[in-house]
């Protein structure tokens, strides 16, 4: 985590490094860095959010490369892995039955949509995640893309809040 001043004043390389784990979409990273300096955190978050406006299936596909499945404990010390572990803590600590239900739900979801199920996990219990997964299985491809992109926006915003304070 770095301060807004450090983010504003740092060189391009270090500024991009500080936010790269928020979402694996290069354009978002480079544009957020290019618009420095930000007068305050709210201005930074407003631009970060505006830069997600046009996201669709292509951006989702890019971002999913960096998101482990829900319930699969992300390994490694990368910023992404650390962020995922903390976001998914409630699932990691849940009982075996919930974990198995989520694992099976992920399988069903991937068979239907051919992509990893993405949900903003922070603040959600395993039960809430499971309920969301069941609901998402009823959606059409287009509907689920829209919901998945919205989840990606939420995860990105939460990670940015943690990254620069
Ligand atoms: N497949 C996922 O939904 N992954 C994740 N959701 C989060 O909130 N963090 C993740 O890594």
mmCIF file of C-alpha atoms and ligand atoms in Angstrom:
data_model
loop_
_atom_site.group_PDB
_atom_site.id
_atom_site.type_symbol
_atom_site.label_atom_id
_atom_site.label_comp_id
_atom_site.label_asym_id
_atom_site.label_seq_id
_atom_site.Cartn_x
_atom_site.Cartn_y
_atom_site.Cartn_z
ATOM 1 C CA UNK A 1 0.000 0.000 0.000
ATOM 2 C CA UNK A 2 1.327 3.439 -0.882
ATOM 3 C CA UNK A 3 0.119 6.997 -0.299
ATOM 4 C CA UNK A 4 -1.551 9.098 -2.960
ATOM 5 C CA UNK A 5 1.467 11.410 -2.891
ATOM 6 C CA UNK A 6 3.823 8.476 -3.585
ATOM 7 C CA UNK A 7 1.546 7.333 -6.405
ATOM 8 C CA UNK A 8 1.376 10.856 -7.891
ATOM 9 C CA UNK A 9 5.092 11.553 -7.552
ATOM 10 C CA UNK A 10 6.558 8.141 -8.409
ATOM 11 C CA UNK A 11 7.966 7.241 -11.804
ATOM 12 C CA UNK A 12 5.642 5.534 -14.290
ATOM 13 C CA UNK A 13 7.093 2.087 -13.588
ATOM 14 C CA UNK A 14 6.571 2.198 -9.827
ATOM 15 C CA UNK A 15 3.134 3.804 -10.161
ATOM 16 C CA UNK A 16 2.001 1.032 -12.516
ATOM 17 C CA UNK A 17 3.515 -1.618 -10.240
ATOM 18 C CA UNK A 18 1.478 -0.261 -7.314
ATOM 19 C CA UNK A 19 -1.854 -0.833 -9.081
ATOM 20 C CA UNK A 20 -1.153 -3.683 -11.524
ATOM 21 C CA UNK A 21 -2.741 -6.297 -9.241
ATOM 22 C CA UNK A 22 -6.050 -4.375 -9.149
ATOM 23 C CA UNK A 23 -6.959 -5.794 -12.539
ATOM 24 C CA UNK A 24 -4.916 -7.519 -15.245
ATOM 25 C CA UNK A 25 -6.016 -5.048 -17.937
ATOM 26 C CA UNK A 26 -2.991 -3.131 -19.223
ATOM 27 C CA UNK A 27 -5.017 -0.266 -20.723
ATOM 28 C CA UNK A 28 -6.697 0.448 -17.388
ATOM 29 C CA UNK A 29 -3.335 0.450 -15.603
ATOM 30 C CA UNK A 30 -1.536 2.692 -18.090
ATOM 31 C CA UNK A 31 -4.424 5.155 -18.402
ATOM 32 C CA UNK A 32 -4.839 5.472 -14.639
ATOM 33 C CA UNK A 33 -1.109 6.192 -14.316
ATOM 34 C CA UNK A 34 -1.121 8.600 -17.277
ATOM 35 C CA UNK A 35 -3.781 10.796 -15.659
ATOM 36 C CA UNK A 36 -1.696 11.574 -12.579
ATOM 37 C CA UNK A 37 -1.518 13.676 -10.472
ATOM 38 C CA UNK A 38 -4.846 13.190 -8.620
ATOM 39 C CA UNK A 39 -5.822 15.897 -6.170
ATOM 40 C CA UNK A 40 -7.349 13.371 -3.747
ATOM 41 C CA UNK A 41 -8.359 9.717 -3.354
ATOM 42 C CA UNK A 42 -11.923 10.411 -4.510
ATOM 43 C CA UNK A 43 -10.622 11.858 -7.784
ATOM 44 C CA UNK A 44 -8.396 8.799 -8.305
ATOM 45 C CA UNK A 45 -11.291 6.407 -7.656
ATOM 46 C CA UNK A 46 -13.618 8.378 -9.942
ATOM 47 C CA UNK A 47 -11.180 8.128 -12.857
ATOM 48 C CA UNK A 48 -10.469 4.460 -12.084
ATOM 49 C CA UNK A 49 -14.190 3.755 -12.211
ATOM 50 C CA UNK A 50 -14.734 5.791 -15.384
ATOM 51 C CA UNK A 51 -11.991 3.775 -17.078
ATOM 52 C CA UNK A 52 -14.009 0.588 -16.500
ATOM 53 C CA UNK A 53 -17.092 1.948 -18.314
ATOM 54 C CA UNK A 54 -16.438 0.300 -21.648
ATOM 55 C CA UNK A 55 -15.458 -3.133 -20.290
ATOM 56 C CA UNK A 56 -16.979 -6.168 -21.961
ATOM 57 C CA UNK A 57 -16.223 -9.804 -22.704
ATOM 58 C CA UNK A 58 -12.686 -9.146 -23.975
ATOM 59 C CA UNK A 59 -11.677 -7.295 -20.826
ATOM 60 C CA UNK A 60 -13.294 -9.968 -18.689
ATOM 61 C CA UNK A 61 -11.269 -12.651 -20.486
ATOM 62 C CA UNK A 62 -8.046 -10.693 -19.898
ATOM 63 C CA UNK A 63 -8.818 -10.158 -16.219
ATOM 64 C CA UNK A 64 -9.832 -13.752 -15.519
ATOM 65 C CA UNK A 65 -6.248 -14.844 -16.196
ATOM 66 C CA UNK A 66 -5.365 -13.332 -12.809
ATOM 67 C CA UNK A 67 -8.367 -14.523 -10.778
ATOM 68 C CA UNK A 68 -8.193 -17.941 -9.181
ATOM 69 C CA UNK A 69 -11.416 -19.895 -8.802
ATOM 70 C CA UNK A 70 -13.469 -19.171 -5.761
ATOM 71 C CA UNK A 71 -12.441 -21.704 -3.143
ATOM 72 C CA UNK A 72 -9.114 -22.586 -4.717
ATOM 73 C CA UNK A 73 -6.574 -21.217 -2.293
ATOM 74 C CA UNK A 74 -4.389 -18.881 -4.407
ATOM 75 C CA UNK A 75 -0.723 -19.771 -3.935
ATOM 76 C CA UNK A 76 2.352 -17.580 -4.229
ATOM 77 C CA UNK A 77 3.358 -14.204 -2.900
ATOM 78 C CA UNK A 78 2.258 -12.026 -5.837
ATOM 79 C CA UNK A 79 0.044 -9.070 -5.033
ATOM 80 C CA UNK A 80 -2.785 -10.776 -6.891
ATOM 81 C CA UNK A 81 -2.475 -13.963 -4.858
ATOM 82 C CA UNK A 82 -2.327 -12.018 -1.618
ATOM 83 C CA UNK A 83 -5.384 -9.952 -2.578
ATOM 84 C CA UNK A 84 -7.324 -13.055 -3.597
ATOM 85 C CA UNK A 85 -6.464 -14.876 -0.389
ATOM 86 C CA UNK A 86 -7.705 -11.996 1.714
ATOM 87 C CA UNK A 87 -10.854 -11.548 -0.375
ATOM 88 C CA UNK A 88 -11.621 -15.250 -0.207
ATOM 89 C CA UNK A 89 -10.790 -15.733 3.471
ATOM 90 C CA UNK A 90 -14.387 -16.528 4.451
ATOM 91 C CA UNK A 91 -14.544 -19.262 1.844
ATOM 92 C CA UNK A 92 -11.175 -20.674 2.902
ATOM 93 C CA UNK A 93 -12.412 -20.887 6.491
ATOM 94 C CA UNK A 94 -15.764 -22.434 5.581
ATOM 95 C CA UNK A 95 -16.709 -26.047 6.255
ATOM 96 C CA UNK A 96 -15.865 -28.838 3.873
ATOM 97 C CA UNK A 97 -19.483 -29.148 2.713
ATOM 98 C CA UNK A 98 -19.635 -25.503 1.566
ATOM 99 C CA UNK A 99 -16.263 -25.816 -0.131
ATOM 100 C CA UNK A 100 -17.397 -28.917 -1.985
ATOM 101 C CA UNK A 101 -20.652 -27.253 -3.039
ATOM 102 C CA UNK A 102 -18.708 -24.265 -4.368
ATOM 103 C CA UNK A 103 -16.259 -26.538 -6.150
ATOM 104 C CA UNK A 104 -19.129 -28.369 -7.880
ATOM 105 C CA UNK A 105 -20.842 -25.068 -8.643
ATOM 106 C CA UNK A 106 -17.651 -23.782 -10.273
ATOM 107 C CA UNK A 107 -17.550 -26.917 -12.401
ATOM 108 C CA UNK A 108 -21.143 -26.508 -13.540
ATOM 109 C CA UNK A 109 -20.588 -22.837 -14.245
ATOM 110 C CA UNK A 110 -17.482 -23.527 -16.338
ATOM 111 C CA UNK A 111 -19.263 -26.234 -18.295
ATOM 112 C CA UNK A 112 -22.024 -23.758 -19.111
ATOM 113 C CA UNK A 113 -20.033 -20.577 -19.780
ATOM 114 C CA UNK A 114 -16.491 -21.837 -20.515
ATOM 115 C CA UNK A 115 -14.933 -19.326 -18.104
ATOM 116 C CA UNK A 116 -14.157 -19.039 -14.426
ATOM 117 C CA UNK A 117 -17.030 -17.878 -12.217
ATOM 118 C CA UNK A 118 -16.130 -14.375 -11.019
ATOM 119 C CA UNK A 119 -17.708 -12.762 -7.990
ATOM 120 C CA UNK A 120 -16.634 -9.985 -5.654
ATOM 121 C CA UNK A 121 -15.945 -12.301 -2.720
ATOM 122 C CA UNK A 122 -15.028 -9.721 -0.078
ATOM 123 C CA UNK A 123 -17.860 -9.266 2.393
ATOM 124 C CA UNK A 124 -19.738 -12.339 1.170
ATOM 125 C CA UNK A 125 -20.192 -15.557 3.137
ATOM 126 C CA UNK A 126 -19.715 -18.918 1.437
ATOM 127 C CA UNK A 127 -23.503 -19.333 1.538
ATOM 128 C CA UNK A 128 -24.030 -16.011 -0.244
ATOM 129 C CA UNK A 129 -21.433 -16.957 -2.846
ATOM 130 C CA UNK A 130 -23.111 -20.308 -3.388
ATOM 131 C CA UNK A 131 -26.533 -18.663 -3.757
ATOM 132 C CA UNK A 132 -25.090 -16.195 -6.258
ATOM 133 C CA UNK A 133 -23.484 -19.051 -8.178
ATOM 134 C CA UNK A 134 -26.818 -20.871 -8.437
ATOM 135 C CA UNK A 135 -28.520 -17.700 -9.675
ATOM 136 C CA UNK A 136 -25.799 -17.009 -12.233
ATOM 137 C CA UNK A 137 -26.285 -20.502 -13.688
ATOM 138 C CA UNK A 138 -29.808 -19.420 -14.713
ATOM 139 C CA UNK A 139 -28.556 -16.434 -16.720
ATOM 140 C CA UNK A 140 -27.982 -16.213 -20.445
ATOM 141 C CA UNK A 141 -24.445 -15.675 -21.731
ATOM 142 C CA UNK A 142 -25.056 -11.959 -22.312
ATOM 143 C CA UNK A 143 -26.639 -11.486 -18.867
ATOM 144 C CA UNK A 144 -23.803 -13.301 -17.145
ATOM 145 C CA UNK A 145 -21.148 -11.308 -18.972
ATOM 146 C CA UNK A 146 -22.817 -8.134 -17.695
ATOM 147 C CA UNK A 147 -22.902 -9.410 -14.110
ATOM 148 C CA UNK A 148 -19.327 -10.729 -14.314
ATOM 149 C CA UNK A 149 -18.041 -7.370 -15.588
ATOM 150 C CA UNK A 150 -19.810 -5.606 -12.725
ATOM 151 C CA UNK A 151 -18.146 -7.997 -10.248
ATOM 152 C CA UNK A 152 -14.800 -7.252 -11.883
ATOM 153 C CA UNK A 153 -15.425 -3.516 -11.460
ATOM 154 C CA UNK A 154 -16.155 -4.032 -7.755
ATOM 155 C CA UNK A 155 -13.047 -6.158 -7.193
ATOM 156 C CA UNK A 156 -10.906 -3.610 -9.044
ATOM 157 C CA UNK A 157 -12.282 -0.704 -6.993
ATOM 158 C CA UNK A 158 -11.783 -2.585 -3.706
ATOM 159 C CA UNK A 159 -8.197 -3.466 -4.590
ATOM 160 C CA UNK A 160 -7.441 0.127 -5.574
ATOM 161 C CA UNK A 161 -8.835 1.334 -2.232
ATOM 162 C CA UNK A 162 -6.403 -1.014 -0.494
ATOM 163 C CA UNK A 163 -3.465 -0.178 -2.763
ATOM 164 C CA UNK A 164 -3.467 3.617 -2.443
ATOM 165 C CA UNK A 165 -4.542 5.320 0.759
HETATM 166 N N1 LIG B 1 -13.100 -16.310 -9.211
HETATM 167 C C1 LIG B 1 -13.222 -15.270 -8.360
HETATM 168 O O1 LIG B 1 -14.309 -14.731 -8.162
HETATM 169 N N2 LIG B 1 -12.072 -14.825 -7.750
HETATM 170 C C2 LIG B 1 -12.050 -13.763 -6.884
HETATM 171 N N3 LIG B 1 -13.050 -13.012 -6.436
HETATM 172 C C3 LIG B 1 -12.530 -12.058 -5.577
HETATM 173 O O2 LIG B 1 -13.148 -11.208 -4.968
HETATM 174 N N4 LIG B 1 -11.183 -12.236 -5.499
HETATM 175 C C4 LIG B 1 -10.840 -13.273 -6.294
HETATM 176 O O3 LIG B 1 -9.718 -13.748 -6.513
#
